Amino acid sequence: MSAQGPGMVEVVTFGCRLNMVESQTIRELASQGGEDNLVVVNTCAVTGESSRQARQAIRKLKRQRPDVRIVVTGCAAQIEPENFAAMPEVAHVMGNAEKTRPLSWASFNARTNVGPIAQAARRDNAPSRVLAAIEGHTRAFLAVQNGCDHSCTFCVIPLGRGPSRSAPPETILAQARRFVETGHKELVLTGVDLTSWGADLPGAPKLGKLVRLLLREFPELPRLRLSSIDCIEADPDLIAAFAEEQRLAPYLHLSLQSGDDLILKRMKRRHSRRDSVDFCANLRRLRPDMVFGADLIAGFPTEDEAMAARSLALIEDCGLSFLHVFPFSPRPGAPAARMPRIPSEVVKQRAAQLREKGEQALRRHLQTQVGRRLRVLTERGGIGRADDFTPVKTPGLPPGMLVWGEATAFDLGSLDVTFD
């Protein structure tokens, strides 16, 4: 969760980087509409816990600031608007399709309760608003894609976001140019299903072509990074770009979810265990400094001990260094919610085992970095990121600097570096 921005309108953001980008648009539009004493809660629906945390935050906000008006939007609001509208703390519920439209925030004062929630599932390639910056962040998140055409059985995001649609190259270039002009030294391409970018555009260009275009158009940009991708959808040009373009950051976060083929089939994922392992090995061969992170779900329905063990082993087999572990959370409307569940205590135990294995993998990765020279982009809070996404302590350095140094030690998940 993040709460961003002083000023008339505060936006509390849950969930993904795409929500973060949209929250900036919401803040600008609502402020231009003359809103005052307003808090917008931009929700996430990826897990049941995400929705629970949003409701908890709403209640806390109203206790602390009884006079504030609270607007709820985002994926959870899109999927379950009535639940949020029934909360006495909530003044208005707004769907995902409305939240980034200027008219939604015009003459807002008279509205209460739930507004019309438009269907999320629509093809809409209207250009996004060009932002000057993502407030509170050194890295600039560049939203190039929204929605998803897949039907993973654990996921309700297509219900909240609709089908996949791509921002056209000219829109992306305009936003990237604005970010570069305002001094951002790293752009992060983000989307719900990033590797599907281009499929709905004329000629169906692939993500690799977009990456090449951005690096060619902005030679002054030090670093371009990708957010989470599906390994099975990485096109040949994208893979080649990692080998040939040093400004393309050598880090990928992969949506793997499981290391067992039967569970992957029941999830309706499009890759196999072997696909995951081979993808990581091939990219590491082409770019030896590649580092990988991954999402893994613990305790998916019908998962037995042997299946769980294969997910644990995947951490080693793929050489993963950064893990996001999600205990299985049944979501109403998702097919997996109707599958035979395993006991919650078993789910928690398997999630703990994955996290412990992930912590061991991170420590090994950090140990390999000691003695190496690293280029670090400093961020707020005394932390920064190396090219391969390794966290680095940067005490006393202002955010937004690209600095070189030598890693000397590590602890608690980050590196100590002596800077030049």
PDB file of C-alpha atoms in Angstrom, residues 155-331:
ATOM      1  CA  CYS A 155      -7.208 -15.001 -11.209  1.00  0.00           C
ATOM      2  CA  VAL A 156     -10.012 -12.431 -11.385  1.00  0.00           C
ATOM      3  CA  ILE A 157      -7.970  -9.619 -12.895  1.00  0.00           C
ATOM      4  CA  PRO A 158      -9.622  -9.959 -16.346  1.00  0.00           C
ATOM      5  CA  LEU A 159     -12.934  -9.223 -14.581  1.00  0.00           C
ATOM      6  CA  GLY A 160     -11.430  -6.057 -13.120  1.00  0.00           C
ATOM      7  CA  ARG A 161      -9.310  -4.937 -16.057  1.00  0.00           C
ATOM      8  CA  GLY A 162     -10.995  -6.374 -19.128  1.00  0.00           C
ATOM      9  CA  PRO A 163      -9.224  -7.757 -22.211  1.00  0.00           C
ATOM     10  CA  SER A 164      -5.699  -6.939 -23.256  1.00  0.00           C
ATOM     11  CA  ARG A 165      -5.196  -3.625 -25.001  1.00  0.00           C
ATOM     12  CA  SER A 166      -1.975  -1.901 -25.934  1.00  0.00           C
ATOM     13  CA  ALA A 167      -0.924   1.722 -25.864  1.00  0.00           C
ATOM     14  CA  PRO A 168       0.234   2.690 -29.375  1.00  0.00           C
ATOM     15  CA  PRO A 169       3.933   3.425 -29.905  1.00  0.00           C
ATOM     16  CA  GLU A 170       3.391   7.160 -30.405  1.00  0.00           C
ATOM     17  CA  THR A 171       1.677   7.446 -27.025  1.00  0.00           C
ATOM     18  CA  ILE A 172       4.422   5.445 -25.341  1.00  0.00           C
ATOM     19  CA  LEU A 173       7.145   7.567 -26.941  1.00  0.00           C
ATOM     20  CA  ALA A 174       5.450  10.789 -25.844  1.00  0.00           C
ATOM     21  CA  GLN A 175       5.250   9.574 -22.241  1.00  0.00           C
ATOM     22  CA  ALA A 176       8.819   8.260 -22.306  1.00  0.00           C
ATOM     23  CA  ARG A 177      10.074  11.567 -23.691  1.00  0.00           C
ATOM     24  CA  ARG A 178       8.367  13.450 -20.866  1.00  0.00           C
ATOM     25  CA  PHE A 179       9.905  11.182 -18.256  1.00  0.00           C
ATOM     26  CA  VAL A 180      13.387  11.515 -19.770  1.00  0.00           C
ATOM     27  CA  GLU A 181      13.037  15.294 -20.021  1.00  0.00           C
ATOM     28  CA  THR A 182      12.115  15.507 -16.342  1.00  0.00           C
ATOM     29  CA  GLY A 183      15.306  13.695 -15.373  1.00  0.00           C
ATOM     30  CA  HIS A 184      14.276  10.072 -14.833  1.00  0.00           C
ATOM     31  CA  LYS A 185      17.243   7.761 -15.330  1.00  0.00           C
ATOM     32  CA  GLU A 186      15.252   4.544 -15.425  1.00  0.00           C
ATOM     33  CA  LEU A 187      12.013   3.674 -17.197  1.00  0.00           C
ATOM     34  CA  VAL A 188      10.087   0.562 -16.185  1.00  0.00           C
ATOM     35  CA  LEU A 189       7.689  -0.872 -18.766  1.00  0.00           C
ATOM     36  CA  THR A 190       4.636  -2.191 -17.000  1.00  0.00           C
ATOM     37  CA  GLY A 191       1.267  -3.745 -17.744  1.00  0.00           C
ATOM     38  CA  VAL A 192      -1.097  -6.470 -16.603  1.00  0.00           C
ATOM     39  CA  ASP A 193       0.206  -8.914 -19.242  1.00  0.00           C
ATOM     40  CA  LEU A 194       3.237  -7.088 -20.565  1.00  0.00           C
ATOM     41  CA  THR A 195       4.319  -9.652 -23.176  1.00  0.00           C
ATOM     42  CA  SER A 196       0.931  -9.386 -24.897  1.00  0.00           C
ATOM     43  CA  TRP A 197       1.730  -5.779 -25.851  1.00  0.00           C
ATOM     44  CA  GLY A 198       1.095  -5.105 -29.531  1.00  0.00           C
ATOM     45  CA  ALA A 199      -1.215  -8.010 -30.345  1.00  0.00           C
ATOM     46  CA  ASP A 200      -4.175  -5.647 -30.867  1.00  0.00           C
ATOM     47  CA  LEU A 201      -2.210  -2.986 -32.788  1.00  0.00           C
ATOM     48  CA  PRO A 202      -1.790  -2.782 -36.587  1.00  0.00           C
ATOM     49  CA  GLY A 203       0.804  -5.313 -37.678  1.00  0.00           C
ATOM     50  CA  ALA A 204       0.765  -6.969 -34.225  1.00  0.00           C
ATOM     51  CA  PRO A 205       4.242  -5.803 -33.134  1.00  0.00           C
ATOM     52  CA  LYS A 206       5.954  -7.655 -30.282  1.00  0.00           C
ATOM     53  CA  LEU A 207       7.393  -6.349 -27.035  1.00  0.00           C
ATOM     54  CA  GLY A 208      10.950  -6.803 -28.301  1.00  0.00           C
ATOM     55  CA  LYS A 209      10.271  -4.274 -31.051  1.00  0.00           C
ATOM     56  CA  LEU A 210       9.021  -1.743 -28.502  1.00  0.00           C
ATOM     57  CA  VAL A 211      12.099  -2.243 -26.325  1.00  0.00           C
ATOM     58  CA  ARG A 212      14.381  -1.670 -29.316  1.00  0.00           C
ATOM     59  CA  LEU A 213      12.395   1.432 -30.325  1.00  0.00           C
ATOM     60  CA  LEU A 214      12.688   3.039 -26.894  1.00  0.00           C
ATOM     61  CA  LEU A 215      16.412   2.371 -26.621  1.00  0.00           C
ATOM     62  CA  ARG A 216      16.976   3.752 -30.127  1.00  0.00           C
ATOM     63  CA  GLU A 217      14.833   6.876 -29.601  1.00  0.00           C
ATOM     64  CA  PHE A 218      16.384   7.750 -26.226  1.00  0.00           C
ATOM     65  CA  PRO A 219      20.130   7.115 -26.352  1.00  0.00           C
ATOM     66  CA  GLU A 220      20.496   9.358 -23.293  1.00  0.00           C
ATOM     67  CA  LEU A 221      18.353   7.013 -21.168  1.00  0.00           C
ATOM     68  CA  PRO A 222      20.722   5.054 -18.892  1.00  0.00           C
ATOM     69  CA  ARG A 223      18.410   2.190 -18.016  1.00  0.00           C
ATOM     70  CA  LEU A 224      15.263   0.498 -19.313  1.00  0.00           C
ATOM     71  CA  ARG A 225      13.648  -2.214 -17.196  1.00  0.00           C
ATOM     72  CA  LEU A 226      10.774  -4.635 -17.682  1.00  0.00           C
ATOM     73  CA  SER A 227       8.287  -5.544 -14.988  1.00  0.00           C
ATOM     74  CA  SER A 228       6.719  -9.000 -14.649  1.00  0.00           C
ATOM     75  CA  ILE A 229       6.431 -11.125 -17.804  1.00  0.00           C
ATOM     76  CA  ASP A 230       5.315 -14.587 -18.884  1.00  0.00           C
ATOM     77  CA  CYS A 231       8.370 -16.520 -20.030  1.00  0.00           C
ATOM     78  CA  ILE A 232       6.418 -18.459 -22.662  1.00  0.00           C
ATOM     79  CA  GLU A 233       5.416 -15.233 -24.436  1.00  0.00           C
ATOM     80  CA  ALA A 234       8.884 -13.661 -24.701  1.00  0.00           C
ATOM     81  CA  ASP A 235       9.512 -13.080 -28.407  1.00  0.00           C
ATOM     82  CA  PRO A 236      12.892 -13.786 -30.069  1.00  0.00           C
ATOM     83  CA  ASP A 237      13.679 -10.085 -30.527  1.00  0.00           C
ATOM     84  CA  LEU A 238      13.128  -9.440 -26.831  1.00  0.00           C
ATOM     85  CA  ILE A 239      15.469 -12.282 -25.888  1.00  0.00           C
ATOM     86  CA  ALA A 240      18.072 -11.000 -28.345  1.00  0.00           C
ATOM     87  CA  ALA A 241      17.738  -7.492 -26.900  1.00  0.00           C
ATOM     88  CA  PHE A 242      18.858  -8.743 -23.491  1.00  0.00           C
ATOM     89  CA  ALA A 243      22.012 -10.124 -25.088  1.00  0.00           C
ATOM     90  CA  GLU A 244      22.756  -7.054 -27.201  1.00  0.00           C
ATOM     91  CA  GLU A 245      21.460  -4.019 -25.278  1.00  0.00           C
ATOM     92  CA  GLN A 246      23.439  -3.274 -22.140  1.00  0.00           C
ATOM     93  CA  ARG A 247      21.004  -0.507 -21.166  1.00  0.00           C
ATOM     94  CA  LEU A 248      18.242  -3.116 -20.893  1.00  0.00           C
ATOM     95  CA  ALA A 249      18.445  -4.056 -17.222  1.00  0.00           C
ATOM     96  CA  PRO A 250      19.522  -7.683 -16.663  1.00  0.00           C
ATOM     97  CA  TYR A 251      16.587  -8.579 -14.448  1.00  0.00           C
ATOM     98  CA  LEU A 252      13.244 -10.249 -15.106  1.00  0.00           C
ATOM     99  CA  HIS A 253      10.430 -11.050 -12.728  1.00  0.00           C
ATOM    100  CA  LEU A 254       8.627 -14.122 -14.061  1.00  0.00           C
ATOM    101  CA  SER A 255       5.023 -15.155 -13.522  1.00  0.00           C
ATOM    102  CA  LEU A 256       5.797 -18.837 -12.823  1.00  0.00           C
ATOM    103  CA  GLN A 257       3.224 -19.655 -10.082  1.00  0.00           C
ATOM    104  CA  SER A 258       4.177 -23.345  -9.691  1.00  0.00           C
ATOM    105  CA  GLY A 259       6.920 -25.842 -10.407  1.00  0.00           C
ATOM    106  CA  ASP A 260       4.582 -28.773 -10.995  1.00  0.00           C
ATOM    107  CA  ASP A 261       3.167 -29.515 -14.453  1.00  0.00           C
ATOM    108  CA  LEU A 262      -0.181 -30.847 -13.285  1.00  0.00           C
ATOM    109  CA  ILE A 263      -0.781 -27.826 -11.063  1.00  0.00           C
ATOM    110  CA  LEU A 264       0.237 -25.540 -13.940  1.00  0.00           C
ATOM    111  CA  LYS A 265      -2.331 -27.319 -16.105  1.00  0.00           C
ATOM    112  CA  ARG A 266      -5.024 -26.893 -13.450  1.00  0.00           C
ATOM    113  CA  MET A 267      -4.072 -23.223 -13.209  1.00  0.00           C
ATOM    114  CA  LYS A 268      -4.483 -22.989 -17.031  1.00  0.00           C
ATOM    115  CA  ARG A 269      -1.004 -21.576 -17.344  1.00  0.00           C
ATOM    116  CA  ARG A 270       0.570 -21.698 -20.796  1.00  0.00           C
ATOM    117  CA  HIS A 271       4.052 -22.874 -19.813  1.00  0.00           C
ATOM    118  CA  SER A 272       5.499 -26.082 -18.388  1.00  0.00           C
ATOM    119  CA  ARG A 273       8.123 -26.553 -15.724  1.00  0.00           C
ATOM    120  CA  ARG A 274      10.682 -27.291 -18.436  1.00  0.00           C
ATOM    121  CA  ASP A 275       9.780 -24.070 -20.249  1.00  0.00           C
ATOM    122  CA  SER A 276      10.617 -22.091 -17.102  1.00  0.00           C
ATOM    123  CA  VAL A 277      13.947 -23.809 -16.485  1.00  0.00           C
ATOM    124  CA  ASP A 278      15.028 -23.629 -20.132  1.00  0.00           C
ATOM    125  CA  PHE A 279      14.057 -19.965 -20.427  1.00  0.00           C
ATOM    126  CA  CYS A 280      16.202 -18.965 -17.459  1.00  0.00           C
ATOM    127  CA  ALA A 281      19.146 -21.089 -18.606  1.00  0.00           C
ATOM    128  CA  ASN A 282      19.004 -19.722 -22.151  1.00  0.00           C
ATOM    129  CA  LEU A 283      18.833 -16.077 -21.094  1.00  0.00           C
ATOM    130  CA  ARG A 284      21.611 -16.570 -18.571  1.00  0.00           C
ATOM    131  CA  ARG A 285      23.749 -18.091 -21.330  1.00  0.00           C
ATOM    132  CA  LEU A 286      23.117 -15.052 -23.554  1.00  0.00           C
ATOM    133  CA  ARG A 287      23.502 -12.540 -20.699  1.00  0.00           C
ATOM    134  CA  PRO A 288      25.562 -14.047 -17.852  1.00  0.00           C
ATOM    135  CA  ASP A 289      24.635 -11.260 -15.406  1.00  0.00           C
ATOM    136  CA  MET A 290      20.880 -11.975 -15.689  1.00  0.00           C
ATOM    137  CA  VAL A 291      19.014 -12.226 -12.398  1.00  0.00           C
ATOM    138  CA  PHE A 292      15.501 -13.615 -12.003  1.00  0.00           C
ATOM    139  CA  GLY A 293      12.625 -13.182  -9.604  1.00  0.00           C
ATOM    140  CA  ALA A 294       9.276 -14.963  -9.681  1.00  0.00           C
ATOM    141  CA  ASP A 295       5.739 -15.195  -8.346  1.00  0.00           C
ATOM    142  CA  LEU A 296       4.859 -18.536  -6.752  1.00  0.00           C
ATOM    143  CA  ILE A 297       1.509 -19.650  -5.311  1.00  0.00           C
ATOM    144  CA  ALA A 298       1.612 -21.926  -2.273  1.00  0.00           C
ATOM    145  CA  GLY A 299      -1.136 -24.433  -1.601  1.00  0.00           C
ATOM    146  CA  PHE A 300      -3.091 -24.308  -4.860  1.00  0.00           C
ATOM    147  CA  PRO A 301      -6.107 -26.679  -4.682  1.00  0.00           C
ATOM    148  CA  THR A 302      -5.151 -30.376  -5.069  1.00  0.00           C
ATOM    149  CA  GLU A 303      -1.435 -29.637  -4.510  1.00  0.00           C
ATOM    150  CA  ASP A 304       0.153 -32.551  -2.650  1.00  0.00           C
ATOM    151  CA  GLU A 305       3.548 -32.791  -0.946  1.00  0.00           C
ATOM    152  CA  ALA A 306       5.356 -33.968  -4.070  1.00  0.00           C
ATOM    153  CA  MET A 307       3.891 -31.103  -6.114  1.00  0.00           C
ATOM    154  CA  ALA A 308       4.874 -28.586  -3.441  1.00  0.00           C
ATOM    155  CA  ALA A 309       8.392 -30.037  -3.413  1.00  0.00           C
ATOM    156  CA  ARG A 310       8.691 -29.426  -7.158  1.00  0.00           C
ATOM    157  CA  SER A 311       7.879 -25.741  -6.602  1.00  0.00           C
ATOM    158  CA  LEU A 312      10.561 -25.582  -3.921  1.00  0.00           C
ATOM    159  CA  ALA A 313      13.049 -27.210  -6.287  1.00  0.00           C
ATOM    160  CA  LEU A 314      12.155 -24.727  -9.048  1.00  0.00           C
ATOM    161  CA  ILE A 315      13.882 -21.972  -7.061  1.00  0.00           C
ATOM    162  CA  GLU A 316      17.200 -23.780  -7.502  1.00  0.00           C
ATOM    163  CA  ASP A 317      16.497 -25.121 -10.973  1.00  0.00           C
ATOM    164  CA  CYS A 318      15.698 -21.668 -12.384  1.00  0.00           C
ATOM    165  CA  GLY A 319      18.278 -19.884 -10.237  1.00  0.00           C
ATOM    166  CA  LEU A 320      15.726 -17.488  -8.754  1.00  0.00           C
ATOM    167  CA  SER A 321      16.956 -14.740  -6.432  1.00  0.00           C
ATOM    168  CA  PHE A 322      13.809 -12.725  -5.609  1.00  0.00           C
ATOM    169  CA  LEU A 323      10.500 -14.356  -4.721  1.00  0.00           C
ATOM    170  CA  HIS A 324       6.953 -13.105  -4.258  1.00  0.00           C
ATOM    171  CA  VAL A 325       5.104 -15.911  -2.461  1.00  0.00           C
ATOM    172  CA  PHE A 326       1.297 -15.887  -2.351  1.00  0.00           C
ATOM    173  CA  PRO A 327      -0.641 -18.346  -0.193  1.00  0.00           C
ATOM    174  CA  PHE A 328      -3.546 -19.521  -2.343  1.00  0.00           C
ATOM    175  CA  SER A 329      -6.515 -17.206  -1.865  1.00  0.00           C
ATOM    176  CA  PRO A 330      -9.866 -18.249  -3.380  1.00  0.00           C
ATOM    177  CA  ARG A 331     -11.453 -15.380  -5.287  1.00  0.00           C
TER     178      ARG A 331
END
